[in-house]
Amino acid sequence: VLVRLGTAASFSELVTVQQSTPVAQSASALWVPPPPPQLAAQLARSPPPPPLPVVETTVATTTTDVPTTTTIEKPKEKYGFYLHVFRDPQAVIFQVRELKKFFPTSPVYIMSDGGVDFSPLCVAEACTFTLCPPANDRWHPWPFFRRIWDAAVVLETEYVIMLEPDNTIHGPITREPKADAGGLYVQERSFGHAEYVEALAQERVPGYKWTRHMMQAGLAGGAFFRRGALL
């Protein structure tokens, strides 16, 4: 089945959604502080990047989650990839290698929700890995948003593209995103309590309206997010 990465109107990168065959889980399913020792050693051997211009922005701190003014670097790349995974190592390995082929300079961040430890893969492929406590965060908003926030901080790219193991990559992005977020088109989908969501959004964007068309963007694997919106 061919689906579009992003909204049908604004982002036409095609991916194939397929079900990967589950493979035995790694014996390591415990929390380890990021980054893993192997990755830390690799980074320690790497030369420091050249200094970049900085901008002022408002983000949440990692300790209190209270918004504060923080200095961060301008995005180093346009696209960074956040892989939201649990098991399926064959699919994840293939996905990372395809990303390295089509997006050789884009950073890749893998988050495992209490599943397989992919730190050896990231040592080999120069990506970032975090093994989080199991939270089944597909259904729990706080860990889900906290983890994609962490990825956005580390990736330092203009856009964060979230992938899951059943997405495959077939080429570079051919139409650049123009919105703050977009995902797979879900026809006829709608949500209740729109007024509550709009009231929250209007604290940031006065007059914001959560339209029926916006509700049809499925923000699952294959979705894109502007980093500034996540932070």
XYZ file of C-alpha atoms in Angstrom, residues 17-199:
183
model
C 3.778 0.567 4.622
C 4.393 -3.090 5.278
C 4.164 -5.399 8.255
C 7.587 -6.531 9.381
C 8.165 -10.005 10.813
C 8.758 -9.816 14.582
C 12.196 -10.986 15.658
C 13.253 -12.091 19.135
C 13.604 -9.197 21.567
C 17.015 -8.280 22.930
C 17.742 -9.492 26.434
C 18.219 -5.873 27.473
C 14.868 -4.298 28.335
C 16.028 -2.134 31.203
C 16.532 1.616 31.376
C 20.055 2.820 30.580
C 21.006 6.492 30.720
C 21.457 8.047 27.258
C 23.789 8.091 25.469
C 25.002 4.477 25.807
C 28.694 4.030 26.649
C 29.614 2.877 23.138
C 28.054 5.948 21.551
C 29.609 8.249 24.142
C 33.033 6.793 23.389
C 32.488 7.238 19.671
C 31.407 10.836 20.107
C 34.393 11.515 22.352
C 36.697 10.479 19.505
C 34.922 12.702 16.977
C 36.227 16.235 16.352
C 33.933 18.988 17.677
C 31.725 20.668 15.052
C 32.511 24.244 14.039
C 30.620 26.975 15.922
C 27.288 28.020 14.408
C 25.219 31.188 14.698
C 22.716 31.115 17.539
C 19.179 32.377 17.928
C 16.968 33.051 20.927
C 13.900 30.896 21.338
C 11.501 29.785 24.067
C 11.698 26.120 25.056
C 10.971 24.011 28.148
C 13.815 23.051 30.452
C 14.636 19.383 30.932
C 14.264 19.551 34.717
C 11.121 21.529 35.410
C 9.313 21.663 32.046
C 8.682 25.362 32.718
C 9.125 27.502 29.577
C 12.216 29.663 29.723
C 14.321 31.614 27.261
C 17.216 29.460 26.102
C 19.908 29.957 23.481
C 19.985 27.177 20.875
C 21.821 26.762 17.611
C 20.216 27.306 14.250
C 19.205 24.040 12.547
C 22.212 22.243 11.104
C 20.115 20.246 8.621
C 16.618 20.650 7.225
C 15.443 17.136 8.140
C 16.147 14.895 11.114
C 14.579 11.492 11.673
C 13.004 10.236 14.912
C 12.483 6.464 14.866
C 9.792 5.433 17.350
C 10.372 1.696 17.832
C 9.901 -1.292 20.109
C 11.124 -4.474 18.368
C 11.358 -5.399 14.659
C 15.181 -5.151 14.446
C 15.348 -6.266 10.820
C 12.992 -3.470 9.785
C 14.775 -0.862 11.914
C 18.223 -1.788 10.583
C 16.977 -1.627 6.992
C 15.251 1.703 7.665
C 18.382 3.307 9.137
C 20.529 2.160 6.226
C 18.037 3.498 3.694
C 17.985 6.848 5.506
C 21.777 6.961 5.372
C 21.601 6.298 1.630
C 19.035 8.964 0.740
C 19.743 11.474 3.553
C 23.465 11.025 4.258
C 23.868 14.252 6.238
C 20.586 14.086 8.193
C 20.814 12.965 11.844
C 18.891 9.910 13.024
C 17.566 9.425 16.579
C 16.173 6.037 17.667
C 13.940 5.715 20.737
C 13.046 2.202 21.957
C 10.004 2.059 24.246
C 11.429 -0.578 26.591
C 12.188 -2.931 23.709
C 15.294 -3.855 21.726
C 18.607 -2.180 22.560
C 19.746 -0.628 19.266
C 22.908 0.972 20.648
C 25.222 -1.324 18.621
C 23.393 -0.262 15.455
C 23.915 3.404 16.281
C 27.602 2.821 16.940
C 27.889 1.285 13.467
C 25.661 3.813 11.675
C 26.508 6.997 13.633
C 23.034 7.675 14.993
C 21.706 8.464 18.481
C 19.889 5.830 20.547
C 17.841 6.059 23.747
C 16.376 3.043 25.545
C 13.407 4.302 27.570
C 11.368 2.522 30.272
C 8.402 0.633 28.793
C 5.402 2.969 28.718
C 3.396 1.883 25.646
C 3.527 5.574 24.808
C 1.324 5.141 21.741
C -1.554 5.452 24.214
C 0.010 7.685 26.874
C 0.482 11.307 25.803
C 3.016 12.506 28.380
C 5.849 10.044 27.607
C 5.068 10.259 23.891
C 5.444 14.032 23.738
C 8.352 14.081 26.190
C 10.320 11.641 24.043
C 9.718 13.408 20.741
C 10.634 16.680 22.520
C 13.933 15.110 23.588
C 14.546 13.964 20.014
C 13.877 17.453 18.655
C 16.384 18.933 21.088
C 19.092 16.449 20.072
C 18.451 16.475 16.303
C 18.699 20.290 15.922
C 17.003 20.231 12.504
C 14.296 22.413 10.994
C 11.900 19.467 10.688
C 11.603 16.240 12.673
C 10.199 13.322 10.667
C 8.810 10.529 12.825
C 9.098 7.009 11.449
C 7.974 3.632 12.722
C 9.299 0.206 11.664
C 6.538 -0.342 9.094
C 7.621 2.702 7.043
C 10.202 2.227 4.290
C 12.164 4.913 2.449
C 12.337 4.996 -1.361
C 14.012 8.294 -2.192
C 14.619 11.898 -1.170
C 11.816 14.325 -0.312
C 10.537 15.891 -3.508
C 8.123 18.498 -2.101
C 9.109 20.372 0.999
C 6.640 20.721 3.891
C 5.121 24.145 4.462
C 3.025 23.500 7.575
C 4.070 23.032 11.205
C 2.899 19.403 11.180
C 1.401 16.918 8.773
C 0.807 13.202 8.452
C -0.959 10.424 6.629
C -4.384 11.398 5.308
C -7.192 9.794 7.344
C -10.407 10.405 5.429
C -13.515 11.493 7.353
C -11.779 11.501 10.737
C -12.861 14.057 13.335
C -12.436 14.675 17.061
C -14.638 16.002 19.810
C -13.780 18.795 22.258
C -12.378 20.991 19.496
C -13.124 24.110 21.548
C -10.853 22.889 24.356
C -7.971 22.188 21.951
C -8.473 25.522 20.190
C -8.404 27.393 23.511
